[in-house]
Amino acid sequence: MRRLSQWCFAALLVGLLALYLPALYDKAFVMDMEKTHLLYSPTLKQFIWKEKVLNPPAEARAKAEDHHAEFVYRDESGHYYSREEFERNLPFIYYKNMELWGLLPLEIGGQTFDAAAIRENRRVLELKSNAIHGRAVDPGLYPLLESNPGQARLVFPEDRYRLTPDGLEFINADRNEVDEKLSRTFTAALEDAGFRFPARFVAGKHTILKAYDAGHFIVDATGAVFHLKRVNGEPRVFRTPIDPALGVRHIEVSESRNRDYYGLLLTEDDRIFLLREQGYALVKLPLKGYAPERMDFKVIVDPLYYTAVYSDDATIQGMAATLKNGVLHPVRQYTHTMSRAARSTAQIVRDAIFPFSLSLEREGRLVLKAHVGSRISLVGIGLALAVLAAMRWSRSGERFRRFGLVLVSGIFGLAASAMAFDE
Amino acid sequence: MIRTITYKEYLKIRRPFLAILAINLVAVAYVWLETRELFRKEHAEMVWYQVLQLGRLYYGALEYAPVAVGVALALVQFLPEMRNERIRLSLHLPVDASAMMLAHFGAGLAALCCCLAVQAAGLAWITRAWFPAEALTLAFGTWLPWALAGVAGYLGVVLTLLEPSFPRRLCNLAAAAGVVGLFYRDVPPGVYAGVLPWLVVSIPLLFLADLHPAYRYRSRRAG
């Protein structure tokens, strides 16, 4: 039992040290770099970005208008820009500044754009990897708002519904009881439209802080997508023409004043589409290397281009396209390795000291991740073994156990064995 | 002999335990008042929105209650034993030292479980009175890590108090704080669900590690 308690103590200490020590080291010595902002410039006709770098080159320093030289503005050709030049090359993003600087209306490719035209044709739709259905926490109760509230502001209904194997079940919030009548009415309306229970999932934007209410999209047992709305208290169901064979995995609803797109639609095979309001038509985003599990995605719509930007921890990719007859035609694609991917000296030293580390990270839900060091970690393990070898021993059994622990866990094992395997 | 030791522990902690249990009942009553106030101030559907969508904690009063109970019970149980090295007498009784110490821990953990049961029952009753069943899953997904922090708090203080050497005692305290910290990440309700089976492994490890300082104490190792 004594031996068991020693090993349990040692294992616990190794785990705790692997979790806390590298995190403490990172806080002290490793600069946490934000992701690069990559955008398509309609004036330069290429991608342009802003990112933080540890050692800005002289060219970037010369362009720094203030003391923030570590933020560099650069394009695909390698040119550096000042902040103002950067914004001037993105007139649809920074149109308010352009207006202040007296640069509106502006002319690009023979077309003239004023502030109102830019404002009316701007749109941003986002899908974070953590928000994908099944990854984010879903309480399983949904508020179906009144889409015709008869007033300026949207209000929450006094009920929520849940999905059951054979219908929708509405629960009245005032009484905290199932509303049988409402449940039957909405379930019947869905069934009448050809809905097959059990439903796979519900998609909607569950807030009243939005331009209007588009209702909910519900995917049925066969994969068909139904659009459910509450209009004047009554169910309104539309079976969308979206092909069930697409395998819809997630719909990110995002209502906008423009009334152009309901949002983004993701399929099981990682294809992503814009979901048009008009006829529920799908506009495919022709992306290369998009991996929704690990990449955040954003599409920026401006009066001329649709720019898709998606990134994981190290690489950011951009695809600019024009929309013609409901189809996006790529005009430029670019992949950029972000400055945050470069390994600093502090990170190399970290690998040498810590053979591995643990971390608790948010990926929708909290996950425990293990990061294994590199070959340089052998240096740290060797040093820890050397320290151990230099220590005095009264019992050879202790030496054997300690060497084993340090061999697999380096500095963590050295500290843990000193605490747990006392002679 | 083990039964006698357990009875001795019962006699030692019963009065403080009843006081701690009463404080737990007060905490649950406070959560009830807080929840009732929410529904008095706002429409029920808005409260549901705040709780289910925005992750508002109507049971925030219970966040540090389990760890406070765990620490208090460990202090009540082991502080008197450490005074004048009384535990040394127990450690030299003609009974297996491991079984004897585990009986001590078992008595403390049983008392802690009673307090946690009061919190859990109160939280379940309050939640179901005002919210649908889904809210119960969400509430327990948040409260369970706090409850485990309570168990870690108890075992961590035991690990610290039983250690005879002062510098090592500080290290044990840091380790205990590290385990408790695993269950207090600043995250929205419900996100612990996936990682909890991994984190819970630290509890049996800490439970068995608690025997280590006891052996050291018996062997008079203060270095």
XYZ file of C-alpha atoms in Angstrom:
646
model
C 0.000 0.000 0.000
C 2.892 2.296 0.789
C 4.384 1.770 -2.655
C 0.989 2.402 -4.243
C 0.556 5.670 -2.350
C 4.027 6.773 -3.481
C 3.247 6.072 -7.128
C -0.141 7.774 -6.882
C 1.493 10.840 -5.348
C 4.184 10.838 -8.038
C 1.652 10.448 -10.866
C -0.483 13.242 -9.440
C 2.515 15.564 -9.130
C 3.736 14.807 -12.667
C 0.263 15.584 -14.032
C -0.047 18.819 -12.072
C 3.461 19.998 -12.943
C 2.883 19.219 -16.641
C -0.271 21.314 -16.517
C 0.860 24.303 -14.479
C 4.615 24.746 -15.046
C 4.526 25.123 -18.864
C 1.522 27.485 -18.549
C 3.458 29.592 -16.051
C 6.515 29.570 -18.324
C 4.413 30.682 -21.295
C 2.900 33.513 -19.292
C 6.346 34.701 -18.283
C 8.344 34.251 -21.482
C 6.207 33.416 -24.522
C 4.415 36.217 -26.348
C 0.820 35.273 -27.152
C 0.387 36.443 -30.758
C -3.064 37.187 -32.111
C -4.152 35.819 -35.439
C -3.311 37.755 -38.604
C -6.051 39.898 -40.167
C -6.095 38.911 -43.827
C -8.282 40.866 -46.266
C -8.631 41.266 -50.020
C -7.829 44.729 -51.329
C -10.064 45.775 -54.253
C -7.579 48.499 -55.176
C -4.387 46.371 -55.101
C -6.197 43.271 -56.400
C -4.292 41.125 -53.950
C -4.425 40.080 -50.300
C -3.186 42.447 -47.664
C -2.811 41.839 -43.939
C -2.058 43.197 -40.518
C -0.107 41.122 -38.049
C 2.067 41.389 -35.004
C 5.716 40.374 -35.398
C 8.401 40.044 -32.747
C 11.182 41.727 -34.745
C 9.775 44.177 -37.299
C 12.123 44.757 -40.265
C 13.504 48.251 -40.930
C 11.035 48.738 -43.795
C 8.099 48.104 -41.472
C 9.593 50.382 -38.798
C 9.924 53.158 -41.354
C 6.213 52.840 -42.085
C 5.185 52.914 -38.415
C 3.378 56.177 -37.757
C 3.470 55.753 -34.011
C 5.311 53.520 -31.540
C 3.447 50.378 -32.647
C 6.082 49.208 -35.110
C 5.478 45.573 -34.103
C 2.157 45.704 -35.984
C 3.093 45.404 -39.627
C 0.854 45.982 -42.660
C 1.932 44.036 -45.701
C 0.692 42.641 -48.992
C 1.371 39.543 -51.058
C 4.130 41.306 -53.039
C 6.062 42.035 -49.862
C 5.337 45.753 -49.670
C 4.874 47.282 -46.260
C 2.275 49.956 -45.594
C 1.494 52.493 -42.933
C -1.783 52.024 -41.074
C -3.472 54.751 -43.113
C -2.214 53.326 -46.424
C -3.502 49.931 -45.308
C -6.968 51.336 -44.630
C -7.022 53.270 -47.907
C -6.407 49.985 -49.708
C -9.440 48.504 -47.996
C -11.990 51.229 -48.750
C -15.034 48.988 -48.276
C -13.886 47.952 -44.789
C -12.751 51.378 -43.607
C -15.347 53.384 -45.511
C -16.120 55.588 -42.497
C -12.492 56.741 -42.354
C -12.493 57.161 -46.133
C -15.510 59.429 -45.736
C -13.758 61.455 -43.005
C -10.678 61.809 -45.173
C -12.858 63.117 -48.040
C -12.062 60.155 -50.293
C -15.665 59.145 -51.001
C -17.191 58.562 -53.432
C -14.417 56.446 -54.876
C -14.052 54.806 -58.227
C -12.862 51.236 -58.748
C -12.905 49.521 -62.133
C -15.164 52.129 -63.649
C -17.759 51.877 -60.876
C -18.412 54.606 -58.335
C -19.209 53.862 -54.699
C -20.442 56.279 -52.057
C -20.861 55.586 -48.333
C -24.521 54.536 -48.663
C -23.782 52.069 -51.487
C -20.926 50.523 -49.520
C -23.032 50.275 -46.329
C -25.903 48.583 -48.157
C -23.683 45.955 -49.755
C -21.548 45.018 -46.768
C -22.061 41.760 -44.921
C -19.967 39.532 -42.703
C -20.890 35.932 -41.930
C -18.845 33.851 -39.524
C -18.585 30.253 -38.422
C -16.244 29.490 -35.538
C -14.991 25.934 -35.254
C -16.227 25.853 -31.647
C -19.774 26.762 -32.689
C -20.379 23.765 -34.961
C -23.325 21.605 -33.938
C -22.210 18.909 -31.514
C -19.158 20.835 -30.344
C -20.829 23.768 -28.598
C -22.933 23.332 -25.455
C -26.577 23.163 -26.496
C -29.098 23.309 -23.637
C -31.659 21.649 -25.940
C -34.413 24.254 -25.462
C -35.156 26.739 -28.206
C -37.154 29.974 -28.234
C -39.212 30.294 -31.431
C -39.722 34.032 -31.695
C -42.776 35.694 -33.171
C -41.572 36.711 -36.638
C -44.302 39.327 -36.961
C -44.179 41.005 -33.542
C -46.239 44.015 -34.651
C -43.736 46.345 -33.043
C -40.182 47.569 -33.630
C -38.549 45.271 -31.127
C -38.464 41.478 -31.096
C -39.648 39.807 -27.882
C -39.113 36.359 -26.412
C -42.146 34.080 -26.414
C -43.319 32.748 -23.056
C -42.338 29.244 -24.091
C -39.418 27.172 -25.302
C -39.513 23.943 -27.247
C -37.469 20.779 -27.117
C -37.052 18.021 -29.676
C -38.603 14.696 -28.718
C -38.438 11.459 -30.743
C -41.864 12.133 -32.243
C -42.374 15.877 -32.242
C -41.747 19.285 -30.745
C -42.648 19.811 -27.101
C -43.347 23.361 -25.956
C -42.855 24.239 -22.295
C -44.537 27.313 -20.891
C -42.072 29.359 -18.857
C -44.673 30.933 -16.570
C -46.047 27.569 -15.466
C -42.939 25.432 -16.179
C -45.291 22.894 -17.763
C -45.629 21.308 -21.180
C -48.118 23.138 -23.414
C -49.855 20.155 -25.023
C -51.981 22.208 -27.437
C -49.074 24.228 -28.808
C -46.899 21.115 -29.059
C -49.593 19.297 -31.081
C -50.150 22.308 -33.363
C -46.487 22.752 -34.292
C -45.755 19.019 -34.545
C -48.759 18.554 -36.847
C -47.709 21.508 -39.017
C -44.279 19.975 -39.496
C -45.697 16.528 -40.230
C -48.134 18.014 -42.742
C -45.153 19.517 -44.567
C -43.547 16.062 -44.779
C -41.225 16.303 -41.757
C -39.978 12.948 -40.483
C -39.219 12.693 -36.786
C -36.922 12.414 -34.891
C -35.292 15.699 -35.850
C -31.506 15.800 -36.143
C -30.930 19.355 -34.963
C -32.262 22.880 -34.786
C -30.472 25.968 -36.098
C -31.393 29.521 -35.252
C -30.081 32.674 -33.686
C -31.597 32.606 -30.218
C -31.554 36.281 -29.394
C -33.841 39.268 -29.771
C -30.894 41.540 -30.611
C -31.077 41.084 -34.372
C -32.526 42.909 -37.359
C -35.534 40.599 -37.727
C -36.465 37.016 -36.957
C -35.902 34.376 -39.635
C -37.253 31.519 -37.504
C -35.534 28.165 -37.173
C -34.161 25.594 -39.566
C -34.787 22.014 -38.488
C -33.171 19.004 -40.137
C -35.405 15.931 -40.085
C -34.537 12.236 -39.790
C -33.966 11.934 -43.547
C -31.658 14.954 -43.717
C -34.266 17.264 -45.291
C -34.100 20.875 -44.113
C -37.338 22.528 -42.971
C -37.838 26.202 -42.219
C -40.109 26.807 -39.234
C -41.471 30.210 -38.284
C -44.060 31.466 -35.851
C -46.188 34.069 -37.605
C -49.025 35.657 -35.639
C -48.722 32.778 -33.186
C -49.277 30.132 -35.869
C -46.713 27.712 -37.327
C -45.440 28.441 -40.823
C -43.435 25.540 -42.275
C -41.519 25.417 -45.552
C -39.758 22.346 -46.850
C -36.606 23.797 -48.391
C -35.322 22.479 -51.719
C -31.945 21.705 -50.109
C -30.940 18.202 -51.156
C -30.991 15.816 -48.136
C -28.089 13.943 -49.787
C -25.864 16.962 -49.033
C -25.706 15.815 -45.404
C -26.271 19.133 -43.653
C -24.149 19.240 -40.546
C -24.606 22.790 -39.329
C -26.493 25.961 -40.267
C -25.188 29.223 -38.840
C -28.153 31.575 -38.990
C -27.333 35.267 -39.114
C -30.190 37.643 -39.850
C -29.211 40.923 -41.474
C -31.041 44.047 -42.588
C -29.920 43.277 -46.149
C -32.279 40.236 -46.252
C -29.914 38.514 -48.674
C -28.647 35.402 -46.885
C -30.042 33.381 -43.992
C -26.515 32.352 -43.114
C -23.952 29.637 -43.732
C -24.593 25.948 -44.304
C -21.932 23.314 -43.593
C -22.113 19.741 -44.889
C -20.708 16.484 -43.533
C -17.961 16.509 -46.185
C -16.787 19.987 -45.095
C -18.300 21.943 -47.959
C -19.634 25.329 -46.981
C -22.410 27.320 -48.682
C -24.145 30.646 -48.371
C -27.861 30.060 -47.848
C -29.829 32.627 -49.827
C -33.163 33.922 -48.604
C -34.493 33.846 -52.141
C -35.667 30.300 -52.790
C -33.228 28.819 -50.227
C -30.635 28.685 -53.009
C -27.150 27.553 -52.033
C -24.058 29.442 -53.153
C -21.010 27.214 -52.864
C -17.826 28.748 -51.519
C -15.030 27.189 -53.594
C -12.445 26.723 -50.832
C -9.248 24.714 -50.750
C -8.158 23.058 -47.536
C -11.008 24.199 -45.330
C -11.154 22.015 -42.201
C -14.107 23.176 -40.060
C -13.008 21.133 -37.024
C -9.925 23.286 -36.528
C -10.544 26.408 -38.599
C -12.548 29.554 -37.922
C -14.289 30.785 -41.041
C -15.464 34.202 -42.159
C -16.863 35.551 -45.410
C -16.789 39.286 -46.027
C -19.148 40.579 -48.667
C -18.506 44.013 -50.162
C -19.923 45.744 -53.262
C -17.431 43.935 -55.540
C -16.127 40.773 -53.919
C -16.877 37.874 -51.629
C -13.769 37.253 -49.539
C -13.573 34.004 -47.569
C -10.932 33.885 -44.845
C -10.251 30.755 -42.790
C -7.471 29.888 -40.422
C -6.178 27.337 -37.968
C -3.522 28.099 -35.351
C -0.671 28.555 -37.840
C -1.998 29.245 -41.333
C -4.515 31.690 -42.715
C -6.033 31.312 -46.165
C -8.000 33.733 -48.294
C -10.163 33.333 -51.374
C -11.643 36.336 -53.158
C -14.443 35.733 -55.632
C -17.050 37.549 -57.649
C -20.680 36.465 -57.812
C -22.161 35.930 -61.254
C -25.514 34.232 -61.840
C -25.557 32.782 -58.319
C -22.095 31.203 -58.665
C -18.903 32.398 -57.003
C -15.915 32.655 -59.342
C -12.563 32.835 -57.552
C -10.334 35.703 -58.629
C -7.507 35.191 -56.161
C -6.392 32.719 -53.506
C -3.635 33.126 -50.985
C -2.159 31.163 -48.095
C -0.111 32.881 -45.434
C 1.824 31.346 -42.559
C 1.092 33.597 -39.642
C 3.840 35.163 -37.549
C 2.465 33.283 -34.524
C 3.561 30.011 -36.185
C 7.250 30.951 -35.997
C 8.972 29.316 -33.058
C 10.658 31.808 -30.774
C 13.772 31.100 -28.713
C 11.555 31.012 -25.631
C 9.512 28.205 -27.214
C 12.623 26.204 -28.100
C 13.881 26.550 -24.525
C 10.405 25.515 -23.351
C 10.664 22.297 -25.369
C 14.101 21.624 -23.917
C 12.881 22.066 -20.348
C 9.495 20.352 -20.599
C 9.300 17.004 -22.452
C 5.526 17.347 -22.659
C 2.761 19.506 -21.317
C -0.932 19.301 -20.604
C -3.479 22.041 -21.079
C -7.177 22.575 -20.580
C -8.524 24.265 -23.697
C -11.894 25.434 -24.928
C -13.059 23.730 -28.115
C -16.702 24.498 -27.603
C -16.426 22.256 -24.578
C -13.390 22.020 -22.328
C -10.822 19.441 -23.454
C -7.606 18.142 -21.941
C -4.813 18.306 -24.500
C -1.359 16.785 -24.377
C 1.465 18.485 -26.270
C 4.601 16.418 -26.797
C 7.907 18.280 -27.072
C 10.450 17.855 -29.830
C 13.800 16.088 -30.088
C 15.368 18.894 -28.092
C 13.359 17.659 -25.087
C 15.938 14.872 -24.798
C 18.397 17.538 -23.605
C 16.119 18.375 -20.656
C 15.569 14.711 -19.848
C 19.362 14.127 -20.002
C 20.005 17.024 -17.637
C 17.341 15.786 -15.213
C 18.937 12.313 -15.274
C 22.361 13.866 -14.649
C 21.035 15.745 -11.616
C 19.522 12.500 -10.358
C 22.775 10.615 -10.882
C 24.657 13.214 -8.823
C 22.403 12.657 -5.808
C 23.315 10.418 -2.897
C 21.475 7.161 -2.395
C 20.922 4.961 0.599
C 18.817 2.333 -1.163
C 19.353 1.105 -4.690
C 15.593 0.425 -5.185
C 14.856 4.135 -4.908
C 17.429 4.945 -7.576
C 15.810 2.495 -10.001
C 12.313 3.918 -9.568
C 13.445 7.514 -9.775
C 15.448 6.924 -12.944
C 12.418 5.326 -14.563
C 10.169 8.252 -13.700
C 12.663 10.901 -14.833
C 13.346 9.031 -18.068
C 9.697 9.366 -19.129
C 8.842 12.726 -17.619
C 12.085 14.732 -17.308
C 11.970 17.699 -14.945
C 8.438 16.809 -13.820
C 9.586 13.354 -12.763
C 12.650 14.798 -11.011
C 10.506 17.077 -8.861
C 7.807 14.449 -8.285
C 10.265 11.731 -7.326
C 11.939 14.029 -4.796
C 8.539 14.482 -3.133
C 7.111 10.976 -3.483
C 10.108 8.614 -3.336
C 11.803 9.897 -0.235
C 14.344 7.464 1.102
C -10.520 -1.646 15.874
C -11.466 0.123 12.613
C -15.065 0.437 13.809
C -13.813 1.956 17.058
C -11.678 4.457 15.140
C -14.607 5.366 12.914
C -16.765 5.862 16.025
C -14.037 8.039 17.544
C -14.034 10.174 14.382
C -17.810 10.397 14.526
C -17.680 11.646 18.107
C -14.943 14.134 17.220
C -16.592 15.775 14.237
C -20.317 15.389 14.902
C -20.883 18.835 16.457
C -18.835 20.829 13.932
C -20.362 18.660 11.203
C -23.878 19.612 12.269
C -22.863 23.295 12.219
C -21.366 22.906 8.726
C -24.472 21.034 7.581
C -26.634 23.870 8.887
C -24.518 26.392 6.927
C -25.103 24.282 3.817
C -28.845 24.443 4.408
C -28.569 28.221 4.738
C -26.620 28.364 1.447
C -29.333 26.334 -0.296
C -32.025 28.588 1.202
C -30.091 31.593 -0.132
C -30.027 30.071 -3.627
C -33.792 29.611 -3.363
C -34.212 33.294 -2.406
C -31.906 34.394 -5.245
C -33.848 32.336 -7.782
C -37.187 33.588 -6.526
C -35.912 37.159 -6.766
C -34.882 36.585 -10.404
C -38.412 35.519 -11.284
C -39.915 38.418 -9.326
C -37.788 40.970 -11.185
C -38.119 39.569 -14.696
C -40.554 37.664 -16.860
C -39.982 33.919 -16.664
C -39.017 33.694 -20.347
C -36.292 36.318 -19.841
C -34.906 34.424 -16.837
C -34.880 31.250 -18.925
C -33.005 33.140 -21.625
C -30.462 34.471 -19.130
C -29.936 31.028 -17.585
C -30.150 28.728 -20.613
C -28.633 30.906 -23.330
C -26.424 33.390 -21.486
C -25.304 31.019 -18.730
C -26.383 33.114 -15.750
C -25.752 31.280 -12.468
C -28.677 31.526 -10.077
C -26.784 29.100 -7.822
C -23.560 31.130 -7.718
C -23.705 31.014 -3.896
C -22.747 27.332 -4.118
C -19.570 27.914 -6.134
C -17.126 27.868 -3.234
C -19.403 26.130 -0.724
C -18.135 22.575 -1.434
C -14.456 23.514 -1.190
C -15.114 25.522 1.996
C -16.901 22.520 3.497
C -14.091 20.168 2.457
C -11.393 22.370 3.948
C -13.400 22.982 7.152
C -14.037 19.257 7.693
C -10.381 18.389 7.139
C -9.308 21.055 9.636
C -11.883 19.947 12.189
C -10.851 16.324 11.817
C -7.056 16.551 11.627
C -6.002 19.769 13.345
C -6.678 18.296 16.830
C -4.825 15.116 15.794
C -1.730 17.091 14.845
C -1.686 19.009 18.110
C 0.875 17.407 20.436
C 1.325 14.743 17.764
C -1.760 12.834 18.944
C -2.058 11.028 15.642
C 1.197 9.255 16.417
C -0.700 7.247 19.047
C -3.198 6.090 16.451
C -0.421 5.303 13.986
C 1.195 2.942 16.492
C -1.950 1.014 17.373
C -1.817 -2.729 16.605
C -3.723 -2.292 13.376
C -2.697 -1.822 9.780
C -1.736 1.867 9.433
C -3.181 2.118 5.925
C -6.565 0.734 6.954
C -6.578 2.968 9.995
C -5.839 6.135 7.963
C -8.329 5.158 5.273
C -10.946 4.834 8.023
C -10.112 8.393 9.072
C -10.430 9.643 5.481
C -13.622 7.630 4.984
C -15.249 9.278 8.005
C -14.358 12.751 6.743
C -15.474 12.007 3.195
C -18.761 10.562 4.441
C -19.444 13.818 6.301
C -18.494 15.798 3.189
C -20.792 13.678 1.027
C -23.699 14.423 3.392
C -23.107 18.173 2.906
C -22.769 17.761 -0.859
C -25.971 15.698 -0.904
C -27.782 18.595 0.792
C -26.459 20.995 -1.847
C -27.301 18.627 -4.712
C -30.816 17.946 -3.447
C -31.456 21.653 -2.875
C -30.131 22.590 -6.313
C -32.217 19.881 -7.992
C -35.379 20.893 -6.144
C -34.933 24.623 -6.824
C -34.070 24.049 -10.484
C -37.009 21.779 -11.201
C -39.376 24.153 -9.408
C -38.643 26.961 -11.877
C -36.906 25.435 -14.889
C -37.352 22.503 -17.309
C -35.308 19.303 -17.027
C -32.630 20.575 -19.445
C -31.679 23.262 -16.933
C -31.028 20.537 -14.365
C -28.446 18.926 -16.663
C -26.822 22.315 -17.194
C -26.844 23.153 -13.460
C -25.302 19.833 -12.454
C -22.764 20.102 -15.255
C -21.593 23.257 -13.508
C -22.011 22.226 -9.877
C -20.335 18.807 -10.220
C -16.826 20.274 -10.791
C -17.368 22.444 -7.710
C -18.368 19.341 -5.724
C -15.210 17.559 -6.892
C -13.228 20.640 -5.857
C -14.757 20.116 -2.406
C -13.482 16.525 -2.276
C -10.069 17.708 -3.541
C -10.100 20.468 -0.920
C -10.681 17.945 1.872
C -8.045 15.493 0.626
C -5.602 18.331 -0.125
C -5.790 19.767 3.383
C -5.314 16.259 4.803
C -2.221 15.849 2.573
C -0.892 19.142 3.936
C -1.671 18.633 7.611
C -0.313 15.082 7.869
C 3.066 16.034 6.383
C 5.638 16.369 9.217
C 8.135 18.595 7.346
C 7.206 22.274 6.960
C 8.782 22.853 3.496
C 7.127 19.707 2.169
C 3.885 20.826 3.756
C 4.024 23.949 1.588
C 4.642 21.817 -1.508
C 1.692 19.585 -0.596
C -0.468 22.664 -0.126
C 0.524 23.867 -3.601
C -0.320 20.434 -5.057
C -3.694 20.499 -3.289
C -4.392 23.981 -4.669
C -3.422 22.681 -8.115
C -5.990 19.878 -7.962
C -8.702 22.220 -6.670
C -7.806 24.663 -9.466
C -8.594 22.003 -12.085
C -12.268 22.357 -11.204
C -12.432 26.147 -11.165
C -11.725 27.145 -14.758
C -13.492 30.357 -15.705
C -15.806 28.839 -18.303
C -19.517 29.032 -19.124
C -21.922 26.449 -17.659
C -21.874 22.963 -19.118
C -18.473 23.023 -20.848
C -16.818 20.744 -18.238
C -18.851 17.697 -19.321
C -16.304 16.193 -21.708
C -13.197 16.704 -19.615
C -14.580 15.705 -16.216
C -13.867 11.949 -16.617
C -10.174 12.863 -17.081
C -10.006 15.356 -14.250
C -11.794 13.059 -11.823
C -8.770 10.707 -11.992
C -6.958 13.205 -9.767
C -9.347 12.415 -6.873
C -8.439 8.709 -6.308
C -4.776 9.612 -6.863
C -5.008 12.288 -4.170
C -6.936 9.933 -1.900
C -4.178 7.305 -2.015
C -1.425 9.948 -1.965
C -2.792 11.066 1.419
C -1.324 7.872 2.894
C 2.184 9.008 1.949
C 2.605 11.785 4.567
C 0.986 9.492 7.147
C 3.745 6.905 6.590
C 6.307 9.669 6.823
C 4.736 10.870 10.052
C 4.894 7.402 11.553
C 8.557 7.078 10.543
C 9.289 10.549 12.062
C 10.632 12.008 8.828
C 10.809 15.744 9.127
C 13.399 16.314 6.376
